[in-house]
mmCIF file of C-alpha atoms and ligand atoms in Angstrom:
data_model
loop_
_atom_site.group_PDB
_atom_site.id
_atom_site.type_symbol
_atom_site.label_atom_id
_atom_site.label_comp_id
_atom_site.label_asym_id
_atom_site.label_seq_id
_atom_site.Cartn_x
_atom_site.Cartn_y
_atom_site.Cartn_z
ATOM 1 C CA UNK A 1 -20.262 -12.951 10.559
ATOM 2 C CA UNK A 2 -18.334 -9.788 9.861
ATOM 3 C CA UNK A 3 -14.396 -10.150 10.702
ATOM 4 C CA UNK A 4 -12.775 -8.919 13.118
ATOM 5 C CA UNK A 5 -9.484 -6.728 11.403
ATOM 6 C CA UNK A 6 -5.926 -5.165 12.881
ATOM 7 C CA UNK A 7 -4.544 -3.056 10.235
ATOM 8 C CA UNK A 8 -1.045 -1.560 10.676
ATOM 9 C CA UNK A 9 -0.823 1.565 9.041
ATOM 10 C CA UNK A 10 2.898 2.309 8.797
ATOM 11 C CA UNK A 11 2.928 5.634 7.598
ATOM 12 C CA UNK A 12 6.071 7.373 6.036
ATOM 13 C CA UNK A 13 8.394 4.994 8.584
ATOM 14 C CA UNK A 14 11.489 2.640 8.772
ATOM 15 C CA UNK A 15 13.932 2.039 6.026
ATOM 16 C CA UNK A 16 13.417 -0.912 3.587
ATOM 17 C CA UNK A 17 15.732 -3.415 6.049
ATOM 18 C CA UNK A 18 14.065 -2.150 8.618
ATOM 19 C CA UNK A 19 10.634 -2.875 7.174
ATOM 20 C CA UNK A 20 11.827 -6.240 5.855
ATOM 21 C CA UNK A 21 12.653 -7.381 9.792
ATOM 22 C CA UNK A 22 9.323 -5.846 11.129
ATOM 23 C CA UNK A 23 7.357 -8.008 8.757
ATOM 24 C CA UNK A 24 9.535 -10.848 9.286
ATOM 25 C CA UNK A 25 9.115 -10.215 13.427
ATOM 26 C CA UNK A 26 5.459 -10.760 13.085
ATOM 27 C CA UNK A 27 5.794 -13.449 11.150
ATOM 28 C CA UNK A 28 7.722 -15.706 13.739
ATOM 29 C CA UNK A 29 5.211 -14.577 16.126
ATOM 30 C CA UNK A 30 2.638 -15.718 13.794
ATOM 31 C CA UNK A 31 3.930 -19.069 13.529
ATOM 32 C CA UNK A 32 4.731 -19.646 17.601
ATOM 33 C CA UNK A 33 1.142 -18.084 18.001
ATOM 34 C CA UNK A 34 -1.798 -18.154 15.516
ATOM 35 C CA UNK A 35 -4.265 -15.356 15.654
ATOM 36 C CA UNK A 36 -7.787 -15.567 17.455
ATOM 37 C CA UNK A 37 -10.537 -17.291 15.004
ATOM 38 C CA UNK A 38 -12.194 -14.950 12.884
ATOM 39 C CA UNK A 39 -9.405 -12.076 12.672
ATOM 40 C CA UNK A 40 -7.659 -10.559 9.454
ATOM 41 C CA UNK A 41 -4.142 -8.950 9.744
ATOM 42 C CA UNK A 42 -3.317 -6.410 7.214
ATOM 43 C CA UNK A 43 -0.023 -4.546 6.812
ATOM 44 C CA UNK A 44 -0.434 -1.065 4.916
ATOM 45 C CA UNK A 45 3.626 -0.521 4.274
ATOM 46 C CA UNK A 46 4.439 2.888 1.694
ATOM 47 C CA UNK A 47 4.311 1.806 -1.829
ATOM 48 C CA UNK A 48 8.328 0.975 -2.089
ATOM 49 C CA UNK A 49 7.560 -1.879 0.116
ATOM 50 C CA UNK A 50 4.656 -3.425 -1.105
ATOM 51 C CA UNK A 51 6.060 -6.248 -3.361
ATOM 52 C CA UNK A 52 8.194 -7.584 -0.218
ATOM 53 C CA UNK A 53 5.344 -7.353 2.014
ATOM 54 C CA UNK A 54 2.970 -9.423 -0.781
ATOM 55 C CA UNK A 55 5.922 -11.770 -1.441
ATOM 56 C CA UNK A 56 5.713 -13.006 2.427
ATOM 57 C CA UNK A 57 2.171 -12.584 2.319
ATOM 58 C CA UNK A 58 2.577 -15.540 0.508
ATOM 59 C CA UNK A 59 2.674 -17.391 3.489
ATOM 60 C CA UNK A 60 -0.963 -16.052 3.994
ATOM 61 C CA UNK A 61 -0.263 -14.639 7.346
ATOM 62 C CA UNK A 62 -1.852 -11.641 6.717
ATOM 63 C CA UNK A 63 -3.194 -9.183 3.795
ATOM 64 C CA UNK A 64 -1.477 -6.356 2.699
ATOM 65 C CA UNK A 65 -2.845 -3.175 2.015
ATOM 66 C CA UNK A 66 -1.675 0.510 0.366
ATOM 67 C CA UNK A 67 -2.324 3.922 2.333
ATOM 68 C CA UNK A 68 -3.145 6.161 -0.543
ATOM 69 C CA UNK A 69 -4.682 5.795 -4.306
ATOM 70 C CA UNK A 70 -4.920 8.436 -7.094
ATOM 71 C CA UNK A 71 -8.411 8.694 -7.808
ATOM 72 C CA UNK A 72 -7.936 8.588 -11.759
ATOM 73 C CA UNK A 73 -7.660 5.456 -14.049
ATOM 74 C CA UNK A 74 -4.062 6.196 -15.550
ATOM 75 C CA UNK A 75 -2.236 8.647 -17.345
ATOM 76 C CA UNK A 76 0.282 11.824 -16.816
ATOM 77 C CA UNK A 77 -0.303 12.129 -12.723
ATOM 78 C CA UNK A 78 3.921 12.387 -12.174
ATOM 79 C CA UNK A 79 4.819 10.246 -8.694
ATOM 80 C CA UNK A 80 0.924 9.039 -8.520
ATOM 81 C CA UNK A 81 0.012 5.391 -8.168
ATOM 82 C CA UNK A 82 -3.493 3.879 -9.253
ATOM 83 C CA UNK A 83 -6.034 1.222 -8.217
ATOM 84 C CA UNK A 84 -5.026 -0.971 -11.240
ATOM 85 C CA UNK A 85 -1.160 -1.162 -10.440
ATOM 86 C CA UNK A 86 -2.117 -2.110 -6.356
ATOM 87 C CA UNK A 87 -4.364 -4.554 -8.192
ATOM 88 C CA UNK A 88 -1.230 -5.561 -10.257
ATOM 89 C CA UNK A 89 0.430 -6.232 -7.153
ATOM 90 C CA UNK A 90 -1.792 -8.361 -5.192
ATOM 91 C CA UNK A 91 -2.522 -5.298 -2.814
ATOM 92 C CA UNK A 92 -6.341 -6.475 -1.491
ATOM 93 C CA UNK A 93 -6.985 -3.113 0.902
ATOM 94 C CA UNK A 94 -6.366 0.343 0.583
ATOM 95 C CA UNK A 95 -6.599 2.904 3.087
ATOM 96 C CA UNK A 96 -8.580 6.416 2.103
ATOM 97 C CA UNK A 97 -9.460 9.371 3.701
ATOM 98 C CA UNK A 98 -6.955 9.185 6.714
ATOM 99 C CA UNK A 99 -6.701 12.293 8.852
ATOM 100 C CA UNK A 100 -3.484 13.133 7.668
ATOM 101 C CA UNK A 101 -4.543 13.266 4.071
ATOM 102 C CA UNK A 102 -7.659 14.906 4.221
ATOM 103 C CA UNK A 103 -5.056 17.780 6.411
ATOM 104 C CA UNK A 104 -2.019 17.692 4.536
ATOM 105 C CA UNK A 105 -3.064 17.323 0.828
ATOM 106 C CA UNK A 106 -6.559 18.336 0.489
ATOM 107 C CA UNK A 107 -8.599 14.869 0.300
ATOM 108 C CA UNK A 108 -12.008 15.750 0.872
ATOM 109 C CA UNK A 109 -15.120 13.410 1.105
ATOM 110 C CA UNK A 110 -15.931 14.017 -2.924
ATOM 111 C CA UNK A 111 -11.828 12.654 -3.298
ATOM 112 C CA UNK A 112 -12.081 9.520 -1.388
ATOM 113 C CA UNK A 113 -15.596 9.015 -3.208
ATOM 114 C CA UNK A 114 -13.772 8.907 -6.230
ATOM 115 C CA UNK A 115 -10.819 6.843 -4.901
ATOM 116 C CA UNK A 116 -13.388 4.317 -3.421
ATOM 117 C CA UNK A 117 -14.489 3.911 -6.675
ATOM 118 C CA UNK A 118 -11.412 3.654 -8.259
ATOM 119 C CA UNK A 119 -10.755 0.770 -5.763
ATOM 120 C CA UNK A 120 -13.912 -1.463 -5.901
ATOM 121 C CA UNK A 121 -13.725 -0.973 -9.856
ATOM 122 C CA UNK A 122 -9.777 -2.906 -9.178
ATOM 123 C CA UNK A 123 -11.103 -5.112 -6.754
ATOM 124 C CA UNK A 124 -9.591 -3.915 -3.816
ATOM 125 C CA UNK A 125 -11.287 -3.000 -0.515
ATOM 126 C CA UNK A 126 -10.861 0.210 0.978
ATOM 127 C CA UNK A 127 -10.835 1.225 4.856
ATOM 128 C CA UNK A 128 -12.220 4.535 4.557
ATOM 129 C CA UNK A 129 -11.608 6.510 7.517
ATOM 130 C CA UNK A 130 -13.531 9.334 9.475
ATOM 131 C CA UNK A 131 -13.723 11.139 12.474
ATOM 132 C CA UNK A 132 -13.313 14.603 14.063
ATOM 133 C CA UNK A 133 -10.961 17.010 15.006
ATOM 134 C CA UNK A 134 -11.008 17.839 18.701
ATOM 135 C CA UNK A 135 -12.503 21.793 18.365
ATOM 136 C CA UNK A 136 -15.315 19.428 16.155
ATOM 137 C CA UNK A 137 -15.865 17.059 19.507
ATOM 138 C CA UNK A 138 -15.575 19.769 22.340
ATOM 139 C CA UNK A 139 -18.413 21.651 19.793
ATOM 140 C CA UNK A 140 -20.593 18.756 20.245
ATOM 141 C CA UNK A 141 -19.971 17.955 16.385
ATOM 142 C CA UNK A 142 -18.908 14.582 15.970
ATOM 143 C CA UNK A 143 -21.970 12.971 14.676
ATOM 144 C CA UNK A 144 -22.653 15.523 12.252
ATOM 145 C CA UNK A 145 -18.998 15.362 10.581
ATOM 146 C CA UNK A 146 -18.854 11.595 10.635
ATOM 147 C CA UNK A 147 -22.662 11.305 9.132
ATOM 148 C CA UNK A 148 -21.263 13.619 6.509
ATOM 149 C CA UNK A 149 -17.660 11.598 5.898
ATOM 150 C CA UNK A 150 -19.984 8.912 5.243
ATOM 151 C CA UNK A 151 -22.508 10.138 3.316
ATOM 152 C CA UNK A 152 -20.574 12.040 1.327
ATOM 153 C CA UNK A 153 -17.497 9.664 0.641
ATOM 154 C CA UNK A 154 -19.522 6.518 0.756
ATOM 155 C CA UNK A 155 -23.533 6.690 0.562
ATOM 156 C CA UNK A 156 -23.179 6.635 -3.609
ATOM 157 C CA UNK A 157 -22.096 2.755 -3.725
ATOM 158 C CA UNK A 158 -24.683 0.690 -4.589
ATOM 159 C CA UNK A 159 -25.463 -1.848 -1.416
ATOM 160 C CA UNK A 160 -23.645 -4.661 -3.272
ATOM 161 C CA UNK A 161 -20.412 -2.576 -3.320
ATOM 162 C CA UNK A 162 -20.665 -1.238 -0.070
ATOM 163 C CA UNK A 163 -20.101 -4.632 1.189
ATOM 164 C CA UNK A 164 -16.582 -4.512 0.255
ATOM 165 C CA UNK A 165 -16.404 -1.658 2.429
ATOM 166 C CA UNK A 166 -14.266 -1.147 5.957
ATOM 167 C CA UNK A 167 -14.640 1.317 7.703
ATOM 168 C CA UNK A 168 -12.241 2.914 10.461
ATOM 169 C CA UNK A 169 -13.052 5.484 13.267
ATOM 170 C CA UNK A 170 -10.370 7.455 13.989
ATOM 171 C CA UNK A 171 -10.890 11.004 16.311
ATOM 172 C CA UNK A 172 -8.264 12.981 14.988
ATOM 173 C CA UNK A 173 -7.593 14.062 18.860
ATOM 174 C CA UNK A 174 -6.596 10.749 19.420
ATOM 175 C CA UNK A 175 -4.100 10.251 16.538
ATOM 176 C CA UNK A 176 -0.870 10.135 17.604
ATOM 177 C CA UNK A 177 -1.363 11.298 20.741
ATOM 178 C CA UNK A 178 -1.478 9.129 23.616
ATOM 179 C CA UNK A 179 -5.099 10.385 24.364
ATOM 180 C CA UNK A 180 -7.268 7.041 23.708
ATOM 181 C CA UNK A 181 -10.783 7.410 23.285
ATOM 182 C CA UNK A 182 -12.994 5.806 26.056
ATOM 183 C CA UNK A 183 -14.482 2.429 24.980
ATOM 184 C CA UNK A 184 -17.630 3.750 25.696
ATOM 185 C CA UNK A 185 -16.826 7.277 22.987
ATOM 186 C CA UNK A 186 -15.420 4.785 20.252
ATOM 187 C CA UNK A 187 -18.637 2.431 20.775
ATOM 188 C CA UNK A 188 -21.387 4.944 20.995
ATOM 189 C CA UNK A 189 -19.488 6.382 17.263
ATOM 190 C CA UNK A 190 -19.187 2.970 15.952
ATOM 191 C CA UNK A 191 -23.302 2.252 16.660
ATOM 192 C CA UNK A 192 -24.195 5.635 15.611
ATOM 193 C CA UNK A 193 -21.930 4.441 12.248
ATOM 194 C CA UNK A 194 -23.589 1.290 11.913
ATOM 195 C CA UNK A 195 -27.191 3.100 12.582
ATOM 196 C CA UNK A 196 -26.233 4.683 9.425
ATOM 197 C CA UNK A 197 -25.556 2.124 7.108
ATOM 198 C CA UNK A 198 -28.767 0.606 7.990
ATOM 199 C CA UNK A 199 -30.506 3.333 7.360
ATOM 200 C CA UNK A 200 -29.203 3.283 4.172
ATOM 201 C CA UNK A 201 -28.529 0.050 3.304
ATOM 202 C CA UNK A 202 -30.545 -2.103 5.666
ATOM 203 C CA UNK A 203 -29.395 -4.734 8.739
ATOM 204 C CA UNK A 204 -27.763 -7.266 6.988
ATOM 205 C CA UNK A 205 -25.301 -4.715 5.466
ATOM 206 C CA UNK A 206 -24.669 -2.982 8.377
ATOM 207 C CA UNK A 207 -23.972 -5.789 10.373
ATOM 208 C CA UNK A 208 -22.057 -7.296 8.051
ATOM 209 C CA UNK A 209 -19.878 -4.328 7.900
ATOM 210 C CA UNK A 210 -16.092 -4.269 9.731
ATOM 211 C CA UNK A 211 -15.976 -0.603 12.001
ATOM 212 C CA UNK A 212 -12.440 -0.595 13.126
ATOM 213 C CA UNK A 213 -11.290 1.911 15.814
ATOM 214 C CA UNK A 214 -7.552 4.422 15.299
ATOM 215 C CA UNK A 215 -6.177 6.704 17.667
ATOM 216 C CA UNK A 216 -3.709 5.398 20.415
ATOM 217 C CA UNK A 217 -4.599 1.836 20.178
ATOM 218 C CA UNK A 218 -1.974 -0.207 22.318
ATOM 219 C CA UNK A 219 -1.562 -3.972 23.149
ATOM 220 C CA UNK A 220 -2.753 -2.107 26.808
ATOM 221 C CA UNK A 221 -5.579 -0.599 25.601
ATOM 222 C CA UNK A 222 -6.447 -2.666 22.393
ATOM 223 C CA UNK A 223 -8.760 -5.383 24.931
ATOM 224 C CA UNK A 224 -11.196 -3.024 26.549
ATOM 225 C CA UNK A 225 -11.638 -1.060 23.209
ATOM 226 C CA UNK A 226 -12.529 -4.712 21.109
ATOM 227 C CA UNK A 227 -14.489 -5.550 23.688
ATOM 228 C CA UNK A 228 -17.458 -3.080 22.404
ATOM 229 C CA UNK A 229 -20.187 -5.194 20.167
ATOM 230 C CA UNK A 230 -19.530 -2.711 17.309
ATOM 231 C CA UNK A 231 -15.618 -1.973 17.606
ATOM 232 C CA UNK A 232 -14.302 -4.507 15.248
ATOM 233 C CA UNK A 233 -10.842 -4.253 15.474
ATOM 234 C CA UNK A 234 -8.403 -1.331 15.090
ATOM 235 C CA UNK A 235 -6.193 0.818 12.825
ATOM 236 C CA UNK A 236 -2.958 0.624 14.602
ATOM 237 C CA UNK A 237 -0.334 3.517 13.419
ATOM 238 C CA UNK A 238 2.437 3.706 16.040
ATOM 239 C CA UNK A 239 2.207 0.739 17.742
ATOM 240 C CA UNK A 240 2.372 -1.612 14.666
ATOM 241 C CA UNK A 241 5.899 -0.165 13.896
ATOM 242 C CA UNK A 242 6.652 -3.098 16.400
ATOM 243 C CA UNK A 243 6.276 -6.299 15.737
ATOM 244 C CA UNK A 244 5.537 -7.784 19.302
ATOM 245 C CA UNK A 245 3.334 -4.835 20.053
ATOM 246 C CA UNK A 246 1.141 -4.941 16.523
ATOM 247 C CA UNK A 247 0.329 -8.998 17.220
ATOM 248 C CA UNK A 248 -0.206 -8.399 20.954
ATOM 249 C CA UNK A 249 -3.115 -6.184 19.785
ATOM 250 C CA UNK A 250 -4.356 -8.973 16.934
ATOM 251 C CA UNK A 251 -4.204 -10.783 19.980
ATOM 252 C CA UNK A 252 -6.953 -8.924 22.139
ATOM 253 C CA UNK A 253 -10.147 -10.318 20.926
HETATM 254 C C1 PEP B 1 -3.500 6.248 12.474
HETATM 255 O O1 PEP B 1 -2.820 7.171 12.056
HETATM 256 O O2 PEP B 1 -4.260 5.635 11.708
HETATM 257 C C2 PEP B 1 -3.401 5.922 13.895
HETATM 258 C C3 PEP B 1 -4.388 5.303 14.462
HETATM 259 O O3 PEP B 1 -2.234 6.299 14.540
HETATM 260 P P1 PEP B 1 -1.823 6.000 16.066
HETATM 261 O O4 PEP B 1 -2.186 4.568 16.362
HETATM 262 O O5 PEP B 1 -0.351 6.233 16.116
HETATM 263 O O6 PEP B 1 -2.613 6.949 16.907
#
C-alpha cells in the first residue's frame, strides 16, 4: 500500500532557535498524539539545519528531507551541496523541481532529471514537483505541462527506480496564496498523474506511487483535499512553519 506523506517544506524561514523549537513543538505533539497508521512526516529545513533536524529524527518521529541538490557528483560548484553529502547526513528525501526554483534559478525538467538521478544514485528519494502557472490553467494547459514535467524530468528512470519516486502537485496559482485548489481540480490532476505512470510503467507502479498535493494546504482544508483516492498527502509550505498547524494536517487522513 503506498503511504500516505505530509512534507513541510520550510523554505528560506526562521532562525536556527527558532527552527530548533518548531521541530521540538511537533515533537511533543507527536508524543501526546501519534500520527494516523500508514503516514510519513518529513521535515525539509534549509541545509544549515539539517544535522539538528536528523539528530531528533533520531527519535524516528519523522524523516527529514533537503529542498534543493546540485545535479553534479562533486567538485568546484562554490556554495553548492550534493546528493552524496545529504546522503552523508542521513537526509532520506529531497525536494526537486519546486515552483520557485524552476522561476527563480532556471531548473528546468532536463535539471531535475539530472538531480533525480543524482539522488537515487545516493539513495535518497526525491519529491519531484509539477504543476502550472495560472495563465497555463486559464489556457486550458495543465495537462499538457504536467505530462511534460513528468516525462521530461522523470520518464528516463528505469521502473525499478521510479519506485523511489514521490511525486507532489503543486498549481503554482495556489502557492502561497490562499487560493486552494478544489478537491475535485487536485484529484482529477493527481489521476490524470497516475494515468501516466501506468502508461509508462504499468498498475502496480502507479499505484504504488505517493502523489502529494501543495498550494494552500491548511489543517482547514488539508481533510477534504486527502480525502481524494489519489491525493496522498500534501506539501505543506506556510502552514508547517507551525508546529500545531503542520501535525493538525498529518492529522487529516
Ligand atoms: C510550497 O511551496 O511547496 C507550498 C505548497 O507552499 P504553501 O503551502 O505556502 O502554499
Amino acid at each position: 500500500m503506498r503511504k500516505n506523506i505530509v512534507a513541510g517544506n520550510w523554505k528560506m524561514n526562521k532562525r536556527f532557535d527558532e527552527a530548533d523549537e518548531l521541530v521540538s513543538g511537533i515533537m511533543d505533539l507527536l508524543e501526546k498524539q501519534e500520527l494516523p497508521q500508514n503516514t510519513l512526516m518529513i521535515l525539509c529545513p534549509p541545509f544549515p539545519y539539517l544535522e539538528m533536524c536528523t539528530d531528533y529524527s533520531n527519535d524516528s518521529y519523522f524523516a527529514i528531507g533537503a529542498q534543493n541538490v546540485n545535479d553534479n557528483d562533486r567538485g568546484a560548484y562554490t556554495g553548492e551541496v550534493s546528493a552524496e553529502m545529504l546522503n552523508s547526513m542521513e537526509v532520506e528525501y529531497c525536494i526537486v523541481g519546486h515552483s520557485e526554483r524552476r522561476a527563480y534559478y532556471g531548473e528546468t525538467d532536463a535539471i531535475v532529471a539530472r538531480k533525480v538521478d543524482q539522488l537515487i544514485k545516493n539513495d535518497i528519494r526525491p519529491i519531484v514537483c509539477c504543476g502550472e502557472v495560472l495563465e497555463e490553467r486559464e489556457g486550458n494547459k495543465q495537462f499538457e505541462v504536467v505530462r511534460r514535467q513528468i516525462t521530461d524530468g522523470l520518464f528516463h528512470l528505469s521502473a525499478e527506480q521510479f519506485a523511489n519516486i514521490v511525486i507532489a502537485y503543486e498549481p503554482v496559482w495556489a502557492i502561497g496564496t490562499g487560493k486552494t485548489a478544489t478537491p475535485a481540480q487536485a484529484q482529477e490532476m493527481h489521476a490524470f498523474i497516475r494515468g501516466l505512470i501506468a502508461d509508462k510503467y504499468g498498475k502496480e507502479v502507479a499505484e504504488a506511487t505517493s502523489i502529494l498535493y501543495g498550494g494552500s494546504c491548511k489543517p482547514t482544508n488539508a481533510k477534504e483535499l486527502f480525502a481524494n483516492p489519489d491525493v496522498d498527502g500534501g506539501l505543506i509550505g506556510g502552514a508547517s512553519l507551525q508546529a500545531e498547524d503542520f501535525v493538525n494536517i498529518a492529522m487529516a487522513f
